[in-house]
């Protein structure tokens, strides 16, 4: 047990432990919480009340969370001193107890921390950011059929342009780097040797590694294994048509993982086409099947044609036995989509998607776009998951103008609590809260953000009254 400078440990409770990334949760876990800045003062008490009530209702005295208050953001500076946005105490507590939940935090100005959320993700190597986007009936939405969207965005959290390795234009290091790239490295690289970086550019570096991509996609596939029917589906989202060795590599490493590590559980979209076609046309030979599968087959070069035939042959030889005869329909479908097209697809064909595995920046954009379809920021939960820790959090900020007014929607942090309970395996309590929220919204008992969008308009509930309403629906 670490020695805490200013924290008061709960008098009871046990530690959550991890084995190979899987948490082992006792019936009385100690869970550190960060109240959060701004509207955190309103949201956190409402959230804690709802979570505790659901656990009590489902499990009586058998299970209980022992909450452990830890500090970050403005509240931490008040207790620990100027610029102490993320005290050692807090880091030690989360490291020791493994799972934490937090309200929104102000992005510090000064003190050397770019963003507290990014810092927490990096310190604990929380490499997958998980953001479910699901519609609750009655939530006002700009879309005609928001109920068709039920996806989980798995956003890689530690790599990509988000690492913040960048230099300002005219910075001496930046000028040296441009000089080295333009005069040494680029001329030596066959495919790009005629390109020149304009002087005066800022430079950002976009690292994407095989290990970082695969450990993240592995989590997405593990998640899909628990789903049913056409929800057993992982889409690798990337911009590999342009950024071949970062975004394209993410896609390739994802397929590599699916067909090697998860061979018995997964089928790629390409393989499923091949098997489906072969089953529909069992009597025709490989070359004719290839002709049916690939429009314009006869116009391809002989090399390309024989490559496709080899591919079809390889699929038949290696997986027809285990995956054929329609068995592939019960497996996890792994496909990929270009990032810009997925923005269209989640709007035009939302029912076709389930889990989107993305890199860091794409995931940031697409998760907000998906959240907007199902009702906006007030209803968008999130979790940051690694192999030895997990932090559940609101995806919105501190909304300072609403702070302390008992007005804001606590839904995002409450739903993050639902994700935490699911992560514990306490599914009954998680379902109870989801039911409570669904019924509150269906009965139009909601906070201002949803009330103002409802037709006809309804009187809003306060933040705390919304929490009570959820509990009354248990
Ligand atoms: P914000 O806090 O997310 O608020 C922007 C607007 O979003 C609010 O004015 C409100 O719109 C709506 N909103 C936010 N939370 C809501 C909720 N719980 N229920 C309903 N509506 C909600 O964004 P910001 O004002 O740009 O950022 C404020 C601070 O938060 C900054 O310091 C920023 O860096 C930080 N931040 C933290 C996190 C995090 O901790 N995860 C995330 C993003 C930003 P209306 O006023 O129109 O109702």
PDB file of C-alpha atoms and ligand atoms in Angstrom, residues 43 102 104-107 117 377-378 393-402 408-409 448-449 452, ligand 1:
ATOM      1  CA  UNK A  43     -22.416  15.481 -11.781  1.00  0.00           C
ATOM      2  CA  UNK A 102     -13.636  10.648 -13.169  1.00  0.00           C
ATOM      3  CA  UNK A 104     -14.515  16.321 -16.482  1.00  0.00           C
ATOM      4  CA  UNK A 105     -11.249  18.192 -15.880  1.00  0.00           C
ATOM      5  CA  UNK A 106     -10.194  21.671 -16.937  1.00  0.00           C
ATOM      6  CA  UNK A 107      -7.267  21.661 -19.329  1.00  0.00           C
ATOM      7  CA  UNK A 117      -6.804  13.367 -19.672  1.00  0.00           C
ATOM      8  CA  UNK A 377     -22.478  15.020 -25.329  1.00  0.00           C
ATOM      9  CA  UNK A 378     -24.708  14.641 -22.296  1.00  0.00           C
ATOM     10  CA  UNK A 393     -14.842   9.154 -17.779  1.00  0.00           C
ATOM     11  CA  UNK A 394     -17.210  11.673 -19.272  1.00  0.00           C
ATOM     12  CA  UNK A 395     -16.356  12.575 -22.832  1.00  0.00           C
ATOM     13  CA  UNK A 396     -17.560  16.168 -22.411  1.00  0.00           C
ATOM     14  CA  UNK A 397     -15.669  18.959 -20.670  1.00  0.00           C
ATOM     15  CA  UNK A 398     -16.323  20.970 -17.520  1.00  0.00           C
ATOM     16  CA  UNK A 399     -18.987  23.267 -19.099  1.00  0.00           C
ATOM     17  CA  UNK A 400     -17.939  26.043 -16.662  1.00  0.00           C
ATOM     18  CA  UNK A 401     -20.917  28.307 -17.333  1.00  0.00           C
ATOM     19  CA  UNK A 402     -23.259  25.638 -15.906  1.00  0.00           C
ATOM     20  CA  UNK A 408     -26.203  19.845 -16.118  1.00  0.00           C
ATOM     21  CA  UNK A 409     -26.924  16.366 -17.497  1.00  0.00           C
ATOM     22  CA  UNK A 448     -32.309  21.031 -19.796  1.00  0.00           C
ATOM     23  CA  UNK A 449     -30.119  19.889 -22.703  1.00  0.00           C
ATOM     24  CA  UNK A 452     -35.050  22.014 -24.900  1.00  0.00           C
TER      25      UNK A 452
HETATM   26  P1  LIG B   1     -17.525  21.436 -22.707  1.00  0.00           P
HETATM   27  O1  LIG B   1     -17.134  21.589 -21.287  1.00  0.00           O
HETATM   28  O2  LIG B   1     -17.721  20.045 -23.174  1.00  0.00           O
HETATM   29  O3  LIG B   1     -18.870  22.297 -22.897  1.00  0.00           O
HETATM   30  C1  LIG B   1     -19.347  22.733 -24.148  1.00  0.00           C
HETATM   31  C2  LIG B   1     -20.865  22.702 -24.162  1.00  0.00           C
HETATM   32  O4  LIG B   1     -21.283  21.348 -24.288  1.00  0.00           O
HETATM   33  C3  LIG B   1     -21.535  23.209 -22.892  1.00  0.00           C
HETATM   34  O5  LIG B   1     -21.607  24.597 -22.823  1.00  0.00           O
HETATM   35  C4  LIG B   1     -22.885  22.533 -23.036  1.00  0.00           C
HETATM   36  O6  LIG B   1     -23.640  23.176 -24.079  1.00  0.00           O
HETATM   37  C5  LIG B   1     -22.503  21.172 -23.583  1.00  0.00           C
HETATM   38  N1  LIG B   1     -22.262  20.210 -22.484  1.00  0.00           N
HETATM   39  C6  LIG B   1     -21.095  19.886 -21.887  1.00  0.00           C
HETATM   40  N2  LIG B   1     -21.291  18.988 -20.919  1.00  0.00           N
HETATM   41  C7  LIG B   1     -22.614  18.719 -20.916  1.00  0.00           C
HETATM   42  C8  LIG B   1     -23.432  17.874 -20.134  1.00  0.00           C
HETATM   43  N3  LIG B   1     -22.956  17.098 -19.148  1.00  0.00           N
HETATM   44  N4  LIG B   1     -24.755  17.899 -20.371  1.00  0.00           N
HETATM   45  C9  LIG B   1     -25.264  18.661 -21.339  1.00  0.00           C
HETATM   46  N5  LIG B   1     -24.551  19.473 -22.114  1.00  0.00           N
HETATM   47  C10 LIG B   1     -23.240  19.508 -21.902  1.00  0.00           C
HETATM   48  O7  LIG B   1     -16.452  22.112 -23.674  1.00  0.00           O
HETATM   49  P2  LIG B   1     -15.581  23.426 -23.466  1.00  0.00           P
HETATM   50  O8  LIG B   1     -16.442  24.500 -22.885  1.00  0.00           O
HETATM   51  O9  LIG B   1     -14.912  23.622 -24.754  1.00  0.00           O
HETATM   52  O10 LIG B   1     -14.470  22.996 -22.418  1.00  0.00           O
HETATM   53  C11 LIG B   1     -14.447  23.418 -21.053  1.00  0.00           C
HETATM   54  C12 LIG B   1     -13.221  22.810 -20.372  1.00  0.00           C
HETATM   55  O11 LIG B   1     -13.316  21.375 -20.343  1.00  0.00           O
HETATM   56  C13 LIG B   1     -11.904  23.122 -21.080  1.00  0.00           C
HETATM   57  O12 LIG B   1     -10.915  23.358 -20.100  1.00  0.00           O
HETATM   58  C14 LIG B   1     -11.597  21.839 -21.827  1.00  0.00           C
HETATM   59  O13 LIG B   1     -10.240  21.685 -22.075  1.00  0.00           O
HETATM   60  C15 LIG B   1     -12.099  20.804 -20.851  1.00  0.00           C
HETATM   61  N6  LIG B   1     -12.423  19.481 -21.450  1.00  0.00           N
HETATM   62  C16 LIG B   1     -12.280  18.415 -20.651  1.00  0.00           C
HETATM   63  C17 LIG B   1     -12.649  17.147 -21.120  1.00  0.00           C
HETATM   64  C18 LIG B   1     -12.538  15.960 -20.179  1.00  0.00           C
HETATM   65  O14 LIG B   1     -12.267  16.133 -19.002  1.00  0.00           O
HETATM   66  N7  LIG B   1     -12.737  14.734 -20.674  1.00  0.00           N
HETATM   67  C19 LIG B   1     -13.165  17.001 -22.409  1.00  0.00           C
HETATM   68  C20 LIG B   1     -13.326  18.145 -23.210  1.00  0.00           C
HETATM   69  C21 LIG B   1     -12.962  19.397 -22.712  1.00  0.00           C
HETATM   70  P3  LIG B   1     -24.819  24.227 -23.810  1.00  0.00           P
HETATM   71  O15 LIG B   1     -24.230  25.317 -22.970  1.00  0.00           O
HETATM   72  O16 LIG B   1     -25.202  24.670 -25.177  1.00  0.00           O
HETATM   73  O17 LIG B   1     -25.921  23.524 -23.126  1.00  0.00           O
END
